[in-house]
Short mmCIF file of C-alpha atoms and ligand atoms in Angstrom, two decimals:
data_model
loop_
_atom_site.label_atom_id
_atom_site.label_comp_id
_atom_site.label_asym_id
_atom_site.label_seq_id
_atom_site.Cartn_x
_atom_site.Cartn_y
_atom_site.Cartn_z
CA MET A 1 -64.29 66.39 -123.25
CA PRO A 2 -62.09 64.08 -125.37
CA LYS A 3 -64.24 60.74 -126.36
CA LEU A 4 -62.70 58.05 -124.20
CA ARG A 5 -60.97 55.41 -125.57
CA ILE A 6 -61.44 51.88 -125.12
CA VAL A 7 -58.92 49.02 -125.77
CA GLY A 8 -61.20 46.27 -126.50
CA ASP A 9 -64.19 44.52 -129.22
CA SER A 10 -67.29 46.51 -129.91
CA LEU A 11 -70.32 44.53 -128.50
CA PRO A 12 -72.87 45.75 -129.87
CA GLY A 13 -75.89 43.25 -129.28
CA MET A 14 -74.66 43.72 -125.73
CA PRO A 15 -77.59 43.94 -123.18
CA TRP A 16 -78.41 47.71 -122.27
CA GLU A 17 -80.64 49.99 -121.43
CA GLU A 18 -81.05 53.63 -121.95
CA ARG A 19 -80.93 55.36 -118.29
CA PRO A 20 -84.23 55.82 -116.92
CA ALA A 21 -86.00 58.84 -117.44
CA GLY A 22 -85.64 61.07 -114.24
CA CYS A 23 -82.20 59.00 -113.42
CA SER A 24 -79.54 60.67 -112.33
CA SER A 25 -76.98 58.56 -111.04
CA VAL A 26 -73.88 57.67 -113.24
CA ILE A 27 -75.12 53.61 -113.07
CA TRP A 28 -78.89 52.63 -113.50
CA ARG A 29 -80.73 49.15 -113.07
CA HIS A 30 -81.30 46.25 -115.22
CA SER A 31 -85.08 46.72 -115.36
CA GLY A 32 -86.05 43.24 -115.83
CA ASN A 33 -83.29 42.15 -112.44
CA PRO A 34 -83.20 39.36 -110.95
CA LEU A 35 -81.10 37.81 -114.12
CA ILE A 36 -81.16 34.62 -112.02
CA GLY A 37 -83.28 33.93 -109.10
CA TRP A 38 -83.34 31.10 -106.05
CA ASN A 39 -83.25 27.73 -107.31
CA PRO A 40 -82.09 28.09 -111.14
CA THR A 41 -81.66 24.41 -111.07
CA PRO A 42 -82.00 21.35 -109.76
CA SER A 43 -78.61 21.21 -107.85
CA CYS A 44 -77.75 25.45 -107.32
CA ALA A 45 -80.26 26.72 -104.56
CA ARG A 46 -78.58 30.19 -105.71
CA VAL A 47 -76.09 31.16 -108.14
CA TYR A 48 -74.92 34.79 -108.64
CA ASN A 49 -71.67 36.24 -107.92
CA SER A 50 -70.46 35.16 -111.41
CA ALA A 51 -68.13 36.34 -114.21
CA VAL A 52 -69.49 36.40 -118.06
CA VAL A 53 -66.92 36.69 -121.46
CA PRO A 54 -68.38 37.82 -124.85
CA TRP A 55 -68.34 33.96 -126.69
CA LYS A 56 -68.69 32.82 -129.74
CA GLY A 57 -71.80 34.93 -130.55
CA GLY A 58 -73.19 35.75 -127.37
CA TYR A 59 -71.95 34.80 -123.65
CA ALA A 60 -70.29 32.44 -121.14
CA GLY A 61 -69.58 32.15 -118.13
CA VAL A 62 -68.29 30.82 -115.15
CA PHE A 63 -70.86 30.81 -112.07
CA ARG A 64 -70.56 30.77 -108.55
CA ALA A 65 -73.44 27.85 -107.32
CA ASP A 66 -74.15 27.34 -104.07
CA HIS A 67 -75.46 23.76 -103.48
CA ARG A 68 -77.73 22.63 -101.40
CA ASN A 69 -75.05 21.46 -99.49
CA GLY A 70 -74.18 24.91 -98.65
CA ARG A 71 -70.66 24.62 -100.73
CA ALA A 72 -70.36 27.14 -103.32
CA GLN A 73 -69.06 25.11 -106.42
CA LEU A 74 -68.77 27.26 -110.82
CA HIS A 75 -70.52 26.00 -113.09
CA ALA A 76 -70.22 26.48 -116.62
CA GLY A 77 -73.32 28.53 -118.53
CA PHE A 78 -74.17 30.11 -121.88
CA SER A 79 -76.38 33.08 -123.25
CA LYS A 80 -77.15 34.04 -126.55
CA ASP A 81 -78.11 37.90 -125.22
CA GLY A 82 -76.55 37.90 -122.07
CA LEU A 83 -79.43 37.98 -120.43
CA ARG A 84 -81.15 34.88 -120.24
CA TRP A 85 -78.63 32.15 -118.87
CA GLU A 86 -78.83 28.40 -119.14
CA ILE A 87 -76.53 27.39 -116.60
CA ARG A 88 -75.25 23.85 -116.84
CA ASP A 89 -76.48 21.49 -113.37
CA GLU A 90 -72.78 19.41 -113.94
CA LEU A 91 -70.33 21.72 -111.57
CA ILE A 92 -67.16 22.34 -113.75
CA ARG A 93 -64.46 18.91 -113.60
CA TRP A 94 -60.87 20.08 -113.00
CA LYS A 95 -57.86 18.67 -114.21
CA ASP A 96 -54.68 19.08 -113.11
CA GLU A 97 -51.98 20.02 -116.37
CA GLU A 98 -50.98 15.87 -116.66
CA GLY A 99 -54.48 15.20 -117.22
CA ARG A 100 -55.63 14.09 -112.88
CA ASP A 101 -58.59 15.37 -111.33
CA PHE A 102 -57.83 18.61 -109.67
CA GLN A 103 -61.21 19.28 -107.55
CA PRO A 104 -61.34 22.01 -105.53
CA ALA A 105 -63.50 20.76 -102.08
CA TYR A 106 -65.42 24.41 -102.19
CA ALA A 107 -65.21 27.41 -104.97
CA TYR A 108 -66.60 30.76 -105.01
CA ASP A 109 -66.43 34.54 -107.09
CA PRO A 110 -65.32 33.62 -109.61
CA ARG A 111 -63.89 36.19 -112.51
CA VAL A 112 -63.07 35.24 -116.56
CA VAL A 113 -60.34 36.94 -118.62
CA LYS A 114 -59.34 36.47 -121.75
CA LEU A 115 -56.00 36.65 -121.89
CA ASP A 116 -53.37 35.67 -124.74
CA GLY A 117 -57.11 33.92 -126.55
CA ARG A 118 -57.46 31.63 -123.28
CA TYR A 119 -60.17 31.79 -121.05
CA TYR A 120 -58.27 32.08 -117.43
CA VAL A 121 -60.65 31.63 -114.31
CA VAL A 122 -59.29 32.93 -110.75
CA TRP A 123 -61.83 31.90 -107.97
CA CYS A 124 -61.64 31.35 -104.10
CA CYS A 125 -60.51 27.97 -103.33
CA ASP A 126 -59.61 25.61 -100.52
CA PHE A 127 -56.41 25.62 -99.68
CA SER A 128 -57.12 24.53 -95.93
CA GLY A 129 -58.87 27.62 -95.99
CA ALA A 130 -59.60 30.11 -98.44
CA SER A 131 -57.42 31.38 -100.97
CA LEU A 132 -57.15 32.16 -104.78
CA GLY A 133 -57.42 28.65 -107.32
CA LEU A 134 -56.50 29.07 -111.55
CA GLY A 135 -57.54 27.93 -114.12
CA VAL A 136 -58.24 28.00 -117.73
CA THR A 137 -59.90 26.54 -120.32
CA ASP A 138 -60.51 26.74 -124.45
CA ASP A 139 -63.68 25.86 -124.80
CA PHE A 140 -66.25 26.38 -121.06
CA GLU A 141 -66.65 22.33 -121.35
CA SER A 142 -62.97 21.03 -120.10
CA PHE A 143 -60.67 23.18 -117.49
CA THR A 144 -58.01 22.69 -116.55
CA ARG A 145 -56.80 23.35 -113.34
CA LEU A 146 -52.77 25.47 -113.26
CA GLU A 147 -50.22 26.25 -110.14
CA ASN A 148 -52.75 27.20 -106.24
CA PRO A 149 -51.16 31.58 -107.14
CA SER A 150 -51.28 32.13 -103.39
CA TYR A 151 -51.01 30.65 -100.58
CA PRO A 152 -54.34 31.16 -97.64
CA TYR A 153 -55.58 33.45 -97.22
CA ASN A 154 -56.54 35.26 -99.78
CA ARG A 155 -59.51 36.13 -102.19
CA ASN A 156 -61.45 38.45 -105.20
CA GLY A 157 -58.65 37.78 -107.58
CA VAL A 158 -58.68 39.37 -110.65
CA LEU A 159 -55.53 39.31 -113.52
CA PHE A 160 -55.51 41.74 -116.00
CA PRO A 161 -56.19 40.80 -119.65
CA ARG A 162 -53.10 42.23 -120.61
CA LYS A 163 -49.42 41.47 -119.19
CA VAL A 164 -47.97 44.76 -118.57
CA GLY A 165 -44.44 45.94 -118.68
CA GLY A 166 -43.96 42.03 -119.63
CA MET A 167 -45.51 40.24 -116.79
CA TYR A 168 -48.67 38.74 -116.01
CA LEU A 169 -51.20 41.29 -113.35
CA MET A 170 -52.82 40.05 -110.47
CA LEU A 171 -55.46 42.38 -107.83
CA HIS A 172 -55.60 40.27 -104.81
CA ARG A 173 -57.28 40.80 -101.62
CA PRO A 174 -55.00 39.31 -98.59
CA SER A 175 -57.85 38.02 -95.63
CA ASP A 176 -58.22 35.23 -93.02
CA PRO A 177 -60.22 32.35 -92.39
CA ALA A 178 -63.37 33.41 -92.03
CA HIS A 179 -66.26 36.33 -92.65
CA THR A 180 -62.31 38.86 -92.69
CA PRO A 181 -63.34 41.85 -90.56
CA PHE A 182 -60.11 43.97 -92.32
CA GLY A 183 -58.40 43.74 -96.37
CA ASP A 184 -56.96 46.26 -99.45
CA ILE A 185 -55.88 45.33 -102.50
CA TYR A 186 -52.97 44.33 -103.94
CA LEU A 187 -51.73 44.24 -107.22
CA SER A 188 -48.72 40.92 -107.68
CA GLU A 189 -47.15 39.87 -110.78
CA SER A 190 -45.72 37.21 -112.53
CA PRO A 191 -43.89 35.86 -115.72
CA ASP A 192 -45.66 33.29 -116.13
CA LEU A 193 -48.50 32.35 -113.98
CA VAL A 194 -46.98 30.04 -112.06
CA HIS A 195 -44.09 32.20 -109.45
CA TRP A 196 -45.51 35.95 -108.07
CA GLY A 197 -44.05 37.91 -107.02
CA ARG A 198 -43.15 42.62 -106.68
CA HIS A 199 -45.91 42.76 -103.90
CA ARG A 200 -47.32 45.99 -104.03
CA LYS A 201 -50.47 47.83 -101.90
CA VAL A 202 -53.07 49.56 -104.44
CA MET A 203 -55.79 50.57 -103.11
CA SER A 204 -56.70 51.00 -99.05
CA LYS A 205 -60.20 50.65 -96.99
CA GLY A 206 -61.60 53.56 -95.74
CA GLY A 207 -61.23 58.03 -96.69
CA SER A 208 -64.17 59.52 -95.25
CA GLY A 209 -66.61 57.18 -96.51
CA TRP A 210 -67.50 54.86 -94.46
CA TRP A 211 -69.23 52.60 -96.93
CA GLN A 212 -65.55 51.30 -97.89
CA GLY A 213 -64.32 50.94 -94.83
CA THR A 214 -64.25 48.13 -93.26
CA LYS A 215 -62.56 45.83 -96.55
CA ILE A 216 -62.37 46.41 -100.29
CA GLY A 217 -62.06 43.61 -103.19
CA ALA A 218 -60.90 44.11 -107.09
CA GLY A 219 -64.50 43.10 -108.50
CA ALA A 220 -64.06 42.81 -112.65
CA VAL A 221 -61.63 42.97 -114.74
CA PRO A 222 -59.91 45.95 -115.49
CA ILE A 223 -60.63 47.98 -118.74
CA GLU A 224 -58.29 49.33 -120.52
CA THR A 225 -58.95 52.94 -121.73
CA ASP A 226 -56.45 56.00 -122.78
CA GLU A 227 -57.35 57.29 -118.69
CA GLY A 228 -55.98 54.30 -117.42
CA TRP A 229 -57.05 50.91 -116.05
CA LEU A 230 -60.63 51.33 -115.16
CA LEU A 231 -61.90 49.13 -111.81
CA LEU A 232 -64.64 47.91 -110.21
CA TYR A 233 -64.03 47.22 -106.18
CA HIS A 234 -66.19 46.08 -104.02
CA GLY A 235 -66.32 48.18 -100.55
CA VAL A 236 -67.82 47.26 -97.46
CA SER A 237 -69.01 48.52 -93.84
CA GLY A 238 -69.73 47.09 -90.77
CA THR A 239 -73.07 47.85 -89.05
CA CYS A 240 -74.67 46.68 -85.66
CA ASN A 241 -76.09 44.35 -88.21
CA GLY A 242 -73.51 42.59 -90.42
CA PHE A 243 -71.65 43.68 -93.05
CA VAL A 244 -72.89 45.90 -95.85
CA TYR A 245 -71.38 45.69 -99.43
CA SER A 246 -71.92 48.05 -101.43
CA PHE A 247 -69.06 49.35 -105.34
CA GLY A 248 -67.98 51.85 -105.96
CA ALA A 249 -64.64 52.18 -108.86
CA ALA A 250 -61.10 53.55 -109.28
CA LEU A 251 -58.35 53.91 -112.36
CA LEU A 252 -55.73 52.75 -111.66
CA ASP A 253 -52.82 54.11 -113.62
CA LEU A 254 -51.82 52.34 -117.37
CA GLU A 255 -48.46 51.20 -116.99
CA ARG A 256 -48.01 51.09 -113.43
CA PRO A 257 -51.37 49.72 -112.50
CA SER A 258 -49.85 50.08 -108.63
CA LYS A 259 -51.12 53.76 -108.80
CA VAL A 260 -54.44 54.87 -107.91
CA LEU A 261 -55.10 57.95 -109.80
CA TYR A 262 -58.67 58.33 -109.17
CA ARG A 263 -61.34 56.58 -107.03
CA THR A 264 -65.05 57.03 -105.80
CA ARG A 265 -65.74 58.53 -102.90
CA ASP A 266 -69.35 58.02 -103.03
CA TYR A 267 -70.61 54.50 -103.58
CA LEU A 268 -71.63 53.96 -106.82
CA LEU A 269 -74.56 51.09 -106.71
CA THR A 270 -75.80 50.00 -102.97
CA PRO A 271 -78.09 47.56 -101.80
CA GLU A 272 -81.92 49.30 -102.07
CA MET A 273 -83.78 47.24 -104.52
CA PRO A 274 -86.04 43.97 -102.67
CA TYR A 275 -82.73 41.42 -104.30
CA GLU A 276 -80.60 43.18 -102.75
CA THR A 277 -81.79 44.16 -99.02
CA ALA A 278 -83.43 40.36 -98.99
CA GLY A 279 -82.24 36.80 -99.66
CA PHE A 280 -79.67 34.86 -98.50
CA VAL A 281 -77.60 37.53 -96.89
CA PRO A 282 -78.89 40.71 -97.16
CA ASN A 283 -77.31 44.25 -98.30
CA VAL A 284 -75.09 42.48 -100.73
CA ALA A 285 -74.34 44.43 -104.30
CA PHE A 286 -71.26 42.60 -105.24
CA PRO A 287 -69.28 43.82 -109.04
CA CYS A 288 -67.96 40.19 -110.92
CA ALA A 289 -67.75 41.02 -114.29
CA THR A 290 -68.22 43.72 -117.42
CA LEU A 291 -69.09 43.89 -120.87
CA CYS A 292 -68.35 46.87 -122.53
CA ASP A 293 -68.40 47.62 -126.33
CA ALA A 294 -65.40 49.18 -127.65
CA GLY A 295 -67.21 51.86 -129.57
CA THR A 296 -70.14 53.34 -127.45
CA GLY A 297 -68.31 52.43 -124.56
CA ARG A 298 -71.51 51.12 -123.08
CA LEU A 299 -70.95 49.27 -119.55
CA ALA A 300 -73.16 46.03 -118.48
CA ILE A 301 -72.02 45.57 -115.07
CA TYR A 302 -73.07 42.11 -113.70
CA TYR A 303 -72.89 41.60 -109.89
CA GLY A 304 -74.33 39.30 -106.73
CA ALA A 305 -76.96 41.07 -104.65
CA ALA A 306 -77.72 39.38 -101.80
CA ASP A 307 -75.72 36.60 -102.51
CA THR A 308 -78.76 34.37 -103.66
CA ASN A 309 -79.16 37.08 -106.78
CA LEU A 310 -77.62 37.58 -110.42
CA ALA A 311 -78.44 40.54 -111.26
CA LEU A 312 -77.13 43.35 -113.40
CA ALA A 313 -76.65 47.99 -113.34
CA TYR A 314 -75.52 49.85 -116.80
CA ALA A 315 -73.73 52.62 -117.06
CA GLN A 316 -71.39 54.82 -120.02
CA ALA A 317 -67.44 54.34 -119.96
CA ASP A 318 -66.68 57.55 -120.44
CA GLU A 319 -69.23 59.85 -117.63
CA LEU A 320 -68.08 56.65 -114.84
CA VAL A 321 -64.03 58.11 -115.87
CA ALA A 322 -65.74 61.91 -115.97
CA HIS A 323 -67.85 61.15 -112.20
CA ILE A 324 -64.82 59.36 -110.76
CA LYS A 325 -62.26 61.67 -110.90
CA ALA A 326 -64.54 64.54 -110.08
CA ASP A 327 -65.67 62.47 -106.96
CA SER A 328 -62.72 61.10 -106.45
CA GLU A 329 -60.80 60.98 -102.74
CA LEU A 330 -57.25 58.94 -102.15
CA VAL A 331 -56.62 57.03 -99.53
CA PRO A 332 -53.37 57.90 -97.74
CA GLY A 333 -51.11 55.70 -99.06
CA ASP A 334 -53.53 55.24 -102.49
CA ALA A 335 -50.95 56.33 -105.16
CA GLU A 336 -47.20 55.94 -103.95
CA GLU A 337 -46.84 52.36 -104.65
CA TYR A 338 -46.90 51.73 -101.26
CA ARG A 339 -44.59 48.05 -100.51
CA GLY A 340 -43.96 48.65 -97.07
C1 BMA B 401 -67.62 37.92 -99.26
C2 BMA B 401 -67.75 36.37 -100.36
C3 BMA B 401 -68.36 36.62 -100.69
C4 BMA B 401 -69.83 37.53 -100.92
C5 BMA B 401 -69.71 38.25 -99.62
C6 BMA B 401 -70.91 38.80 -98.76
O1 BMA B 401 -66.68 36.93 -97.55
O2 BMA B 401 -68.28 35.49 -99.21
O3 BMA B 401 -68.72 35.43 -102.10
O4 BMA B 401 -70.80 37.90 -101.87
O5 BMA B 401 -68.80 37.78 -98.49
O6 BMA B 401 -71.42 36.97 -98.37
#
């Protein structure tokens, strides 16, 4: 098997554990999970569904923090080793491009991408209903909020780490104002991160597996490989007791990422551990970020667990890509760059 080439930086010091003896799964959990549990700071009841990036020899992140009034807000956090995190107790204060306050009423499920040398944040925001917010920081101290990239209702916005075909690309999931009982992944492109268009549907819910039968949504920032963009995504199934969130992965065409090449038929990880099955919302595993060492292909996957905990899992990128290809099942419409 030719070695998978990953486009990205070497991160030899990133969190890593070898696959435990006896484990045959392509993804395995960090032995010290959860990384963050209940009440991590005076103002935060729960920190989960959060995004981390390499930063100044360590790591920084934007964290979803549910306050004690039940509302979600974004907080910055820092770590030397990617495992022990210091979450700021004070929420992120956004200014607009003219320096005026531009604070979202609530904010959740951030994704962070290094793009053109700056750190862009996409999150779920209030715009008379759930919608996407977009902002940028250079230092994780001051944060500038940019034009809203969508109108309501939309969630799970994920920017690509570079332009493709001269355009910025964002995956997103049109939704409804509540706990949406449907959802597919779409892609839109922009010349300037302000005007978005040429919309395509990328992936649909469904397939023979029920784990992604209700809705799907983009998870972490896609990782560029010579075989395609590696995308972790969440899939949701409906049960008599509510939704269950698991995750899978897909490989998108490098030049035309609206085209799915392969996607997992079966989930890669589903709530099994106590910190995934019990919490504020039981049975949720929700990936939002990865760290990847381009040299070794090691992947560290940060995911929210039970809307309460921040957890970590590991995979080897070449094994994961081989697994996606071997276990692939496309859903009708997936590979066709559908535009209605
Ligand atoms: C979604 C979002 C996520 C959450 C999930 C499960 O709609 O609110 O933040 O993890 O539901 O509750």
